[in-house]
The first five atom37 places (N, CA, C, CB, O) and aatype in JSON, in Angstrom:
{
  "aatype": [20, 20, 20, 20, 20, 20, 20, 20, 20, 20, 20, 20, 20, 20, 20, 20, 20, 20, 20, 20, 20, 20, 20, 20, 20, 20, 20, 20, 20, 20, 20, 20, 20, 20, 20, 20, 20, 20, 20, 20, 20, 20, 20, 20, 20, 20, 20, 20, 20, 20, 20, 20, 20, 20, 20, 20, 20, 20, 20, 20, 20, 20, 20, 20, 20, 20, 20, 20, 20, 20, 20, 20, 20, 20, 20, 20, 20, 20, 20, 20, 20, 20, 20, 20, 20, 20, 20, 20, 20, 20, 20, 20, 20, 20, 20, 20, 20, 20, 20, 20, 20, 20, 20, 20, 20, 20, 20, 20, 20, 20, 20, 20, 20, 20, 20, 20, 20, 20, 20],
  "atom_mask": [
    [1, 1, 1, 1, 1],
    [1, 1, 1, 1, 1],
    [1, 1, 1, 1, 1],
    [1, 1, 1, 1, 1],
    [1, 1, 1, 1, 1],
    [1, 1, 1, 1, 1],
    [1, 1, 1, 1, 1],
    [1, 1, 1, 1, 1],
    [1, 1, 1, 1, 1],
    [1, 1, 1, 1, 1],
    [1, 1, 1, 1, 1],
    [1, 1, 1, 1, 1],
    [1, 1, 1, 1, 1],
    [1, 1, 1, 1, 1],
    [1, 1, 1, 1, 1],
    [1, 1, 1, 1, 1],
    [1, 1, 1, 1, 1],
    [1, 1, 1, 1, 1],
    [1, 1, 1, 1, 1],
    [1, 1, 1, 1, 1],
    [1, 1, 1, 1, 1],
    [1, 1, 1, 1, 1],
    [1, 1, 1, 1, 1],
    [1, 1, 1, 1, 1],
    [1, 1, 1, 1, 1],
    [1, 1, 1, 1, 1],
    [1, 1, 1, 1, 1],
    [1, 1, 1, 1, 1],
    [1, 1, 1, 1, 1],
    [1, 1, 1, 1, 1],
    [1, 1, 1, 1, 1],
    [1, 1, 1, 1, 1],
    [1, 1, 1, 1, 1],
    [1, 1, 1, 1, 1],
    [1, 1, 1, 1, 1],
    [1, 1, 1, 1, 1],
    [1, 1, 1, 1, 1],
    [1, 1, 1, 1, 1],
    [1, 1, 1, 1, 1],
    [1, 1, 1, 1, 1],
    [1, 1, 1, 1, 1],
    [1, 1, 1, 1, 1],
    [1, 1, 1, 1, 1],
    [1, 1, 1, 1, 1],
    [1, 1, 1, 1, 1],
    [1, 1, 1, 1, 1],
    [1, 1, 1, 1, 1],
    [1, 1, 1, 1, 1],
    [1, 1, 1, 1, 1],
    [1, 1, 1, 1, 1],
    [1, 1, 1, 1, 1],
    [1, 1, 1, 1, 1],
    [1, 1, 1, 1, 1],
    [1, 1, 1, 1, 1],
    [1, 1, 1, 1, 1],
    [1, 1, 1, 1, 1],
    [1, 1, 1, 1, 1],
    [1, 1, 1, 1, 1],
    [1, 1, 1, 1, 1],
    [1, 1, 1, 1, 1],
    [1, 1, 1, 1, 1],
    [1, 1, 1, 1, 1],
    [1, 1, 1, 1, 1],
    [1, 1, 1, 1, 1],
    [1, 1, 1, 1, 1],
    [1, 1, 1, 1, 1],
    [1, 1, 1, 1, 1],
    [1, 1, 1, 1, 1],
    [1, 1, 1, 1, 1],
    [1, 1, 1, 1, 1],
    [1, 1, 1, 1, 1],
    [1, 1, 1, 1, 1],
    [1, 1, 1, 1, 1],
    [1, 1, 1, 1, 1],
    [1, 1, 1, 1, 1],
    [1, 1, 1, 1, 1],
    [1, 1, 1, 1, 1],
    [1, 1, 1, 1, 1],
    [1, 1, 1, 1, 1],
    [1, 1, 1, 1, 1],
    [1, 1, 1, 1, 1],
    [1, 1, 1, 1, 1],
    [1, 1, 1, 1, 1],
    [1, 1, 1, 1, 1],
    [1, 1, 1, 1, 1],
    [1, 1, 1, 1, 1],
    [1, 1, 1, 1, 1],
    [1, 1, 1, 1, 1],
    [1, 1, 1, 1, 1],
    [1, 1, 1, 1, 1],
    [1, 1, 1, 1, 1],
    [1, 1, 1, 1, 1],
    [1, 1, 1, 1, 1],
    [1, 1, 1, 1, 1],
    [1, 1, 1, 1, 1],
    [1, 1, 1, 1, 1],
    [1, 1, 1, 1, 1],
    [1, 1, 1, 1, 1],
    [1, 1, 1, 1, 1],
    [1, 1, 1, 1, 1],
    [1, 1, 1, 1, 1],
    [1, 1, 1, 1, 1],
    [1, 1, 1, 1, 1],
    [1, 1, 1, 1, 1],
    [1, 1, 1, 1, 1],
    [1, 1, 1, 1, 1],
    [1, 1, 1, 1, 1],
    [1, 1, 1, 1, 1],
    [1, 1, 1, 1, 1],
    [1, 1, 1, 1, 1],
    [1, 1, 1, 1, 1],
    [1, 1, 1, 1, 1],
    [1, 1, 1, 1, 1],
    [1, 1, 1, 1, 1],
    [1, 1, 1, 1, 1],
    [1, 1, 1, 1, 1],
    [1, 1, 1, 1, 1],
    [1, 1, 1, 1, 1],
    [1, 1, 1, 1, 1]
  ],
  "atom_positions": [
    [[0.78, -0.53, -0.21], [-0.1, -0.26, -0.02], [0.6, 1.25, -0.02], [-0.83, -1.0, 0.97], [0.54, 1.85, 1.05]],
    [[1.19, 1.83, -0.99], [1.39, 3.41, -0.77], [1.3, 4.08, -0.11], [1.04, 4.03, -1.18], [0.51, 3.8, 0.8]],
    [[1.98, 5.39, -0.05], [1.07, 6.58, 1.41], [-0.16, 6.64, 0.36], [1.99, 8.83, 1.98], [-1.33, 6.28, 0.49]],
    [[0.65, 7.33, -0.93], [-0.68, 7.76, -0.58], [-2.49, 7.66, -0.51], [-0.5, 8.37, -0.95], [-3.46, 8.41, -0.38]],
    [[-2.1, 5.88, -0.73], [-3.19, 5.28, -0.4], [-3.56, 4.29, 0.69], [-3.42, 4.86, -1.3], [-4.44, 3.42, 0.64]],
    [[-2.31, 4.72, 2.16], [-2.73, 4.86, 2.84], [-3.37, 6.13, 3.85], [-2.21, 4.27, 2.94], [-3.85, 6.14, 4.98]],
    [[-3.28, 6.45, 3.53], [-3.34, 8.64, 3.48], [-4.93, 8.51, 3.57], [-2.62, 9.9, 1.38], [-5.64, 8.35, 4.56]],
    [[-5.25, 8.64, 2.21], [-6.85, 7.84, 1.7], [-8.0, 7.49, 2.45], [-6.68, 6.55, 1.22], [-9.12, 7.95, 2.67]],
    [[-7.15, 6.24, 2.83], [-7.17, 5.06, 3.88], [-7.71, 6.18, 5.77], [-4.91, 4.1, 3.85], [-8.3, 6.28, 6.84]],
    [[-7.06, 6.54, 5.02], [-6.65, 6.81, 7.17], [-8.26, 7.55, 6.49], [-4.5, 8.42, 8.32], [-9.34, 7.05, 6.8]],
    [[-8.18, 8.54, 5.74], [-9.49, 9.91, 5.09], [-10.81, 9.23, 4.83], [-9.06, 10.74, 3.29], [-11.8, 9.97, 4.85]],
    [[-11.04, 7.61, 4.53], [-11.63, 7.43, 4.6], [-13.05, 6.58, 6.13], [-11.08, 7.32, 3.66], [-14.27, 6.57, 6.29]],
    [[-11.96, 6.1, 6.79], [-11.89, 5.9, 8.12], [-12.2, 6.5, 8.75], [-11.14, 5.73, 8.54], [-12.85, 5.94, 9.64]],
    [[-12.07, 8.04, 8.9], [-12.82, 9.27, 9.57], [-13.9, 9.16, 9.67], [-12.77, 10.41, 9.08], [-14.37, 9.06, 10.8]],
    [[-14.84, 9.14, 8.44], [-15.71, 8.47, 7.75], [-16.74, 7.86, 8.63], [-15.06, 7.55, 6.98], [-17.96, 8.03, 8.62]],
    [[-15.72, 6.82, 9.72], [-17.45, 5.5, 10.16], [-17.65, 6.72, 11.64], [-16.86, 2.66, 11.01], [-18.54, 6.42, 12.44]],
    [[-17.18, 7.46, 11.79], [-17.51, 8.73, 13.67], [-18.49, 9.74, 13.13], [-15.67, 10.08, 14.5], [-18.78, 10.79, 13.7]],
    [[-19.3, 9.05, 11.19], [-20.62, 9.52, 10.77], [-21.79, 9.67, 11.56], [-20.99, 8.81, 9.9], [-22.34, 8.57, 11.55]],
    [[-22.61, 10.67, 12.4], [-24.04, 10.48, 12.52], [-24.83, 10.15, 11.68], [-24.53, 11.31, 12.86], [-25.99, 10.1, 12.09]],
    [[-24.56, 9.72, 9.89], [-25.1, 9.18, 8.94], [-25.43, 7.87, 9.15], [-24.43, 9.33, 7.99], [-24.3, 7.4, 9.25]],
    [[-25.89, 7.31, 9.24], [-25.76, 5.52, 8.94], [-25.26, 5.35, 7.15], [-27.79, 4.54, 9.22], [-24.85, 4.36, 6.55]],
    [[-25.49, 6.67, 6.71], [-25.68, 5.87, 4.9], [-24.04, 6.21, 4.81], [-27.08, 6.98, 3.2], [-23.45, 5.27, 4.28]],
    [[-23.35, 7.07, 5.1], [-21.68, 7.97, 5.08], [-21.59, 6.86, 6.3], [-21.41, 10.26, 5.53], [-22.69, 7.16, 6.76]],
    [[-21.2, 5.94, 7.07], [-21.05, 5.18, 7.94], [-20.81, 3.79, 6.63], [-22.38, 5.25, 9.16], [-19.69, 3.29, 6.51]],
    [[-22.04, 3.29, 5.69], [-21.41, 1.96, 5.59], [-20.95, 2.78, 4.25], [-22.38, 0.3, 5.6], [-20.15, 1.88, 4.0]],
    [[-20.74, 3.73, 3.14], [-20.07, 4.14, 2.29], [-18.81, 4.25, 2.38], [-20.45, 4.98, 2.01], [-18.12, 4.08, 1.38]],
    [[-18.22, 4.57, 3.68], [-17.01, 4.58, 4.6], [-16.75, 3.06, 4.32], [-17.28, 5.07, 6.33], [-16.21, 2.81, 3.24]],
    [[-17.05, 2.0, 5.17], [-17.0, 1.31, 4.93], [-16.26, 0.42, 3.76], [-17.71, 1.47, 5.15], [-15.21, -0.21, 3.83]],
    [[-17.06, 0.57, 2.82], [-17.18, -0.08, 1.27], [-16.64, 0.39, 0.99], [-18.07, -0.2, 0.38], [-16.53, -0.09, -0.13]],
    [[-15.78, 1.43, 1.02], [-14.5, 2.4, 0.29], [-13.57, 2.26, 0.2], [-14.17, 3.35, 0.56], [-12.84, 2.18, -0.79]],
    [[-13.32, 2.17, 1.96], [-11.9, 0.97, 2.63], [-11.63, -0.2, 1.97], [-12.15, 0.28, 4.14], [-10.62, -0.54, 1.36]],
    [[-13.0, -0.96, 2.24], [-12.87, -2.21, 2.16], [-12.26, -2.79, 0.69], [-14.18, -2.67, 2.51], [-11.66, -3.82, 0.37]],
    [[-13.0, -0.99, -0.4], [-12.59, -1.37, -1.95], [-10.78, -0.65, -1.76], [-13.94, -0.3, -3.51], [-9.93, -1.47, -2.11]],
    [[-10.34, 0.41, -1.37], [-9.42, 0.14, -1.68], [-8.12, -0.63, -1.05], [-9.36, 0.96, -1.99], [-6.94, -0.74, -1.36]],
    [[-8.84, -1.04, -0.14], [-7.55, -2.75, 0.28], [-7.31, -3.64, -0.73], [-8.17, -4.06, 1.49], [-6.32, -4.3, -1.07]],
    [[-8.8, -3.48, -1.24], [-8.52, -4.57, -2.26], [-7.79, -4.12, -3.18], [-9.61, -5.13, -2.88], [-6.76, -4.72, -3.51]],
    [[-8.15, -3.07, -3.73], [-7.51, -2.56, -4.8], [-5.63, -2.35, -4.77], [-8.3, -1.19, -4.95], [-4.81, -2.21, -5.68]],
    [[-5.54, -2.41, -3.66], [-4.05, -2.1, -3.07], [-3.55, -3.99, -2.44], [-4.24, -0.54, -1.35], [-2.5, -4.23, -1.85]],
    [[-4.34, -4.8, -2.71], [-4.01, -6.2, -2.62], [-3.15, -6.77, -1.18], [-3.14, -6.46, -3.94], [-2.21, -7.55, -1.11]],
    [[-3.93, -5.99, -0.05], [-3.59, -6.09, 1.75], [-5.02, -6.53, 1.79], [-3.07, -4.4, 2.92], [-5.98, -5.88, 1.37]],
    [[-5.02, -7.76, 2.37], [-6.01, -7.53, 3.58], [-6.79, -6.73, 5.39], [-5.85, -8.32, 3.64], [-6.19, -6.68, 6.47]],
    [[-7.78, -6.39, 5.19], [-7.45, -6.48, 6.96], [-6.67, -6.88, 8.12], [-8.03, -6.9, 7.37], [-6.24, -6.22, 9.07]],
    [[-6.56, -8.54, 7.74], [-5.72, -8.73, 8.71], [-4.14, -8.36, 8.69], [-5.9, -9.93, 8.92], [-3.47, -8.15, 9.7]],
    [[-3.83, -8.34, 7.81], [-2.84, -7.57, 7.04], [-2.19, -6.14, 7.54], [-3.5, -7.33, 5.82], [-1.21, -5.83, 8.23]],
    [[-3.24, -5.43, 6.82], [-3.46, -4.46, 7.58], [-3.0, -3.57, 9.49], [-4.52, -4.84, 7.36], [-2.29, -2.7, 10.0]],
    [[-3.86, -4.47, 9.78], [-3.97, -4.55, 11.78], [-2.66, -5.63, 11.9], [-6.0, -5.55, 12.73], [-1.95, -5.25, 12.83]],
    [[-2.31, -6.43, 11.48], [-1.05, -6.94, 11.46], [-0.13, -6.73, 12.87], [-0.42, -6.31, 10.26], [-0.22, -5.56, 13.24]],
    [[0.38, -7.22, 13.4], [1.8, -6.49, 14.28], [2.7, -6.87, 13.45], [2.27, -7.0, 15.93], [3.67, -6.11, 13.41]],
    [[2.77, -7.97, 12.63], [3.71, -8.64, 11.99], [3.24, -7.96, 10.76], [3.76, -10.24, 12.09], [3.16, -8.71, 9.78]],
    [[2.83, -6.37, 10.51], [2.32, -5.82, 9.09], [3.9, -5.23, 8.2], [0.98, -4.25, 9.44], [4.99, -5.09, 8.77]],
    [[3.67, -5.0, 6.93], [4.85, -5.13, 6.3], [5.58, -3.41, 6.43], [4.51, -5.77, 4.64], [5.04, -2.33, 6.66]],
    [[6.74, -3.71, 6.21], [7.13, -1.76, 6.81], [7.06, -1.28, 5.95], [8.54, -1.08, 7.44], [7.0, -0.1, 6.29]],
    [[6.99, -1.34, 4.32], [6.18, -0.36, 4.39], [4.31, -0.15, 4.31], [6.79, 0.18, 3.5], [4.09, -0.08, 3.1]],
    [[3.57, -0.08, 4.72], [3.13, 0.11, 6.14], [2.69, 1.0, 6.76], [3.78, -0.05, 6.79], [1.86, 1.91, 6.81]],
    [[3.96, 0.14, 7.52], [3.93, 0.76, 8.71], [4.74, 2.5, 8.59], [4.73, -0.38, 9.76], [3.92, 3.42, 8.66]],
    [[5.63, 2.74, 8.49], [6.58, 3.68, 7.52], [6.29, 4.39, 7.14], [7.08, 3.46, 6.63], [7.16, 5.24, 7.31]],
    [[4.87, 5.09, 6.18], [4.14, 5.54, 5.39], [4.2, 7.29, 6.67], [2.56, 4.33, 5.02], [3.41, 7.41, 7.61]],
    [[4.86, 7.94, 6.46], [4.89, 9.04, 6.85], [4.36, 10.45, 6.19], [5.93, 9.02, 7.07], [5.04, 10.91, 5.27]],
    [[3.21, 11.13, 6.61], [2.8, 12.23, 5.52], [3.75, 12.74, 5.68], [1.63, 13.14, 5.55], [4.77, 12.77, 6.36]],
    [[2.77, 13.58, 4.2], [4.15, 14.76, 3.43], [3.94, 15.48, 3.7], [4.54, 15.15, 2.12], [2.8, 15.73, 3.29]],
    [[4.56, 16.71, 4.61], [4.79, 17.78, 4.64], [3.66, 18.99, 3.79], [6.08, 17.63, 4.26], [3.46, 18.84, 2.58]],
    [[3.25, 19.72, 4.26], [2.33, 20.7, 3.52], [1.06, 20.02, 3.44], [2.84, 21.12, 2.07], [0.34, 20.42, 2.52]],
    [[0.66, 19.2, 4.08], [-0.73, 18.77, 4.36], [-1.88, 19.53, 5.38], [-0.51, 17.48, 4.88], [-3.1, 19.34, 5.39]],
    [[-1.04, 20.47, 6.28], [-2.38, 21.54, 6.58], [-3.57, 21.84, 6.51], [-2.4, 22.25, 6.28], [-4.1, 22.81, 7.05]],
    [[-3.98, 21.16, 5.95], [-5.03, 21.22, 5.74], [-6.06, 20.19, 6.79], [-4.97, 21.03, 4.39], [-7.05, 20.25, 7.52]],
    [[-4.85, 19.07, 6.14], [-5.93, 18.0, 7.0], [-5.99, 18.07, 8.63], [-5.47, 16.37, 6.68], [-6.82, 17.63, 9.43]],
    [[-4.81, 18.77, 8.78], [-5.04, 18.97, 10.05], [-6.14, 20.12, 10.53], [-3.78, 19.21, 10.54], [-6.12, 20.42, 11.72]],
    [[-6.83, 20.59, 9.9], [-8.27, 21.96, 9.43], [-9.11, 20.94, 9.88], [-8.71, 22.67, 7.38], [-9.61, 21.09, 11.0]],
    [[-9.4, 19.85, 9.21], [-10.69, 19.11, 9.0], [-10.32, 18.37, 9.61], [-11.28, 18.68, 7.84], [-10.59, 17.41, 8.89]],
    [[-9.62, 17.74, 10.91], [-9.11, 17.62, 11.8], [-9.52, 17.87, 12.73], [-8.41, 17.91, 11.77], [-9.99, 17.13, 13.59]],
    [[-9.4, 18.96, 12.72], [-10.12, 19.95, 13.86], [-10.92, 20.8, 14.19], [-9.73, 20.45, 14.23], [-10.88, 21.66, 15.07]],
    [[-11.98, 20.42, 13.14], [-13.22, 20.52, 11.78], [-13.65, 19.76, 12.39], [-13.12, 20.21, 10.11], [-13.57, 20.33, 13.47]],
    [[-14.26, 18.48, 12.67], [-14.45, 17.35, 12.96], [-14.12, 17.04, 14.62], [-13.69, 16.64, 11.98], [-14.81, 16.25, 15.26]],
    [[-13.21, 17.61, 15.09], [-13.74, 17.47, 16.89], [-14.45, 18.36, 17.52], [-12.68, 17.46, 17.89], [-14.19, 18.4, 18.73]],
    [[-15.44, 19.25, 17.06], [-16.12, 20.24, 17.19], [-17.54, 20.23, 16.81], [-15.51, 21.08, 16.65], [-17.94, 21.35, 16.5]],
    [[-18.6, 19.11, 16.71], [-18.81, 19.25, 15.63], [-20.18, 20.19, 15.94], [-18.81, 17.91, 14.86], [-20.72, 20.94, 15.13]],
    [[-20.53, 19.98, 17.14], [-21.08, 21.28, 17.98], [-20.76, 22.24, 16.59], [-20.04, 21.78, 19.75], [-21.24, 22.21, 15.45]],
    [[-20.28, 22.64, 16.88], [-20.32, 23.93, 16.51], [-20.38, 24.5, 14.43], [-18.87, 24.39, 17.39], [-20.52, 25.6, 13.9]],
    [[-20.19, 23.1, 13.85], [-20.81, 23.46, 12.42], [-22.3, 23.6, 12.28], [-20.44, 22.4, 11.42], [-23.14, 23.23, 13.11]],
    [[-22.5, 24.09, 11.28], [-23.79, 23.83, 10.63], [-24.07, 22.29, 10.11], [-23.87, 24.78, 9.43], [-23.11, 21.96, 9.41]],
    [[-24.87, 21.43, 10.2], [-25.06, 21.28, 8.91], [-24.29, 20.49, 7.48], [-25.11, 22.35, 8.8], [-23.83, 19.41, 7.1]],
    [[-24.57, 22.13, 6.96], [-23.44, 22.12, 5.55], [-22.61, 21.99, 5.94], [-23.13, 23.11, 4.62], [-22.34, 20.84, 5.62]],
    [[-21.51, 22.51, 6.75], [-20.22, 22.08, 6.86], [-19.76, 21.45, 7.4], [-19.64, 22.55, 7.01], [-18.54, 21.47, 7.51]],
    [[-21.05, 19.95, 8.39], [-20.51, 18.93, 9.08], [-20.18, 18.09, 7.54], [-21.63, 18.2, 10.37], [-19.1, 17.49, 7.44]],
    [[-21.34, 18.09, 6.17], [-21.43, 17.36, 5.41], [-20.45, 17.67, 4.92], [-22.36, 17.24, 4.84], [-19.49, 17.09, 5.42]],
    [[-20.14, 18.57, 3.9], [-18.75, 19.5, 3.88], [-17.02, 19.35, 4.1], [-19.02, 20.31, 4.79], [-16.06, 19.85, 3.52]],
    [[-17.16, 18.33, 5.3], [-15.15, 18.52, 6.21], [-15.6, 17.2, 5.66], [-14.4, 18.93, 8.52], [-15.01, 16.58, 4.77]],
    [[-17.04, 16.71, 6.44], [-16.88, 15.26, 6.19], [-16.44, 15.02, 4.24], [-18.64, 14.44, 6.75], [-16.34, 13.86, 3.84]],
    [[-16.36, 15.47, 3.85], [-16.15, 14.88, 1.85], [-15.44, 15.53, 1.57], [-17.27, 15.01, 0.54], [-15.34, 15.95, 0.42]],
    [[-14.39, 15.99, 2.87], [-12.59, 16.55, 2.5], [-11.88, 15.47, 2.74], [-11.8, 17.86, 3.52], [-10.93, 15.14, 2.03]],
    [[-12.3, 14.81, 3.81], [-11.56, 13.62, 4.88], [-11.09, 12.47, 3.26], [-13.22, 12.58, 6.55], [-9.86, 12.51, 3.24]],
    [[-11.41, 11.88, 2.47], [-11.28, 11.25, 1.53], [-10.31, 11.81, 0.38], [-12.45, 11.04, 1.23], [-9.65, 11.22, -0.48]],
    [[-10.51, 13.44, 0.74], [-9.39, 14.06, -0.35], [-8.38, 13.87, -0.16], [-9.24, 15.28, -0.59], [-7.92, 13.74, 0.98]],
    [[-7.28, 13.76, -1.96], [-6.01, 13.72, -1.53], [-5.43, 15.19, -2.06], [-5.24, 12.37, -2.1], [-4.2, 15.31, -2.16]],
    [[-6.08, 16.03, -2.32], [-5.85, 17.53, -2.29], [-6.94, 17.97, -2.44], [-4.97, 18.14, -3.2], [-7.94, 17.29, -2.71]],
    [[-6.89, 19.66, -2.24], [-8.02, 20.15, -2.29], [-7.85, 20.91, -3.01], [-8.57, 20.5, -1.38], [-6.66, 20.95, -3.32]],
    [[-8.86, 22.13, -3.87], [-9.23, 22.79, -5.16], [-8.6, 24.13, -4.03], [-11.22, 22.67, -5.98], [-8.03, 23.99, -2.95]],
    [[-8.92, 25.29, -4.69], [-8.18, 26.79, -3.8], [-9.67, 26.91, -3.61], [-7.05, 28.42, -4.75], [-9.98, 27.51, -2.58]],
    [[-10.43, 26.59, -4.18], [-11.77, 27.32, -3.33], [-12.21, 26.34, -2.13], [-13.28, 27.54, -4.45], [-12.76, 26.93, -1.2]],
    [[-12.07, 25.03, -1.99], [-12.04, 24.36, -1.18], [-11.21, 24.57, -0.2], [-11.99, 23.5, -1.57], [-11.5, 23.77, 0.69]],
    [[-10.36, 25.2, 0.09], [-8.83, 25.01, 1.02], [-9.93, 26.49, 1.56], [-6.52, 25.19, 0.05], [-10.9, 26.13, 2.23]],
    [[-9.87, 27.33, 1.43], [-10.53, 29.21, 1.28], [-12.12, 28.58, 2.04], [-10.82, 30.19, -1.19], [-12.71, 29.34, 2.82]],
    [[-12.69, 27.26, 1.77], [-13.87, 27.23, 2.68], [-13.98, 26.42, 3.68], [-14.88, 27.02, 2.11], [-15.02, 26.32, 4.34]],
    [[-12.71, 25.64, 3.92], [-12.32, 25.33, 5.08], [-11.94, 26.39, 5.91], [-11.45, 24.51, 4.98], [-12.58, 26.72, 6.9]],
    [[-10.92, 26.92, 5.53], [-9.75, 27.67, 6.88], [-11.03, 28.8, 6.86], [-7.5, 28.46, 6.33], [-10.76, 29.66, 7.71]],
    [[-11.94, 29.0, 6.38], [-13.36, 30.23, 6.4], [-13.55, 29.24, 8.16], [-15.34, 30.0, 4.49], [-13.35, 29.75, 9.26]],
    [[-13.83, 28.22, 7.98], [-15.03, 27.36, 8.47], [-14.28, 27.6, 10.27], [-15.14, 25.26, 7.57], [-14.64, 28.15, 11.32]],
    [[-12.93, 26.71, 9.68], [-12.02, 26.46, 10.35], [-11.73, 27.45, 11.11], [-11.16, 26.08, 9.75], [-11.98, 27.13, 12.27]],
    [[-11.23, 28.74, 11.03], [-11.09, 30.33, 11.83], [-13.05, 30.55, 12.66], [-10.62, 32.1, 10.02], [-13.18, 31.26, 13.65]],
    [[-13.68, 30.18, 12.32], [-15.18, 30.53, 12.58], [-15.35, 29.39, 14.23], [-16.45, 29.93, 10.81], [-15.88, 29.79, 15.27]],
    [[-14.59, 27.62, 13.99], [-14.75, 26.98, 14.63], [-13.55, 27.3, 16.05], [-14.84, 25.86, 13.8], [-13.7, 27.05, 17.25]],
    [[-12.08, 28.09, 15.13], [-11.9, 28.2, 16.15], [-12.56, 28.8, 17.44], [-11.17, 28.48, 15.93], [-12.83, 28.35, 18.55]],
    [[-12.72, 30.09, 16.76], [-12.95, 31.08, 17.87], [-14.44, 30.67, 18.36], [-12.82, 32.76, 17.32], [-14.92, 31.29, 19.31]],
    [[-14.96, 29.97, 17.93], [-16.12, 29.65, 18.97], [-15.59, 28.72, 20.11], [-17.42, 28.88, 18.22], [-15.73, 29.32, 21.18]],
    [[-15.25, 27.94, 20.23], [-13.77, 27.02, 21.35], [-13.99, 28.13, 22.22], [-11.61, 26.79, 20.67], [-14.7, 28.54, 23.14]],
    [[-12.96, 28.41, 21.4], [-11.95, 29.63, 22.1], [-13.82, 30.32, 23.05], [-10.75, 31.27, 20.25], [-14.08, 30.29, 24.25]],
    [[-14.35, 30.63, 22.38], [-15.65, 31.97, 23.64], [-15.79, 30.35, 24.15], [-17.9, 33.31, 22.74], [-15.01, 30.34, 25.11]],
    [[-16.33, 29.07, 24.04], [-16.88, 28.78, 24.59], [-16.61, 28.31, 26.36], [-17.21, 28.22, 23.75], [-17.38, 27.99, 27.27]],
    [[-14.76, 28.49, 26.2], [-13.98, 28.18, 27.91], [-13.9, 29.05, 28.34], [-12.64, 27.66, 28.24], [-13.43, 29.13, 29.47]]
  ]
}
């Protein structure tokens, strides 16, 4: 499994925490398809003896938008339903368009402000 395939799988697995049954089901199906296309089984992926190429995959520099997505996902009550769907849709992305990045940055900024005010 390549580092980009692994990152995509991690993103898809993040959707398993969705409050929506359909999103969780789709994420499980997509995760299974990703493993199949990489010719890796769940057992191999989760095994303590997983190939070093799986365990050594390091995130590339410049993926700061993923941290913003994760931050927003940790504060779902501060998001509108549309924002939640938008944030969850980004999890499986490999990269973002400029427009997606701008919207994400705006949402993350508002969530940071709201989370500070809640304290």
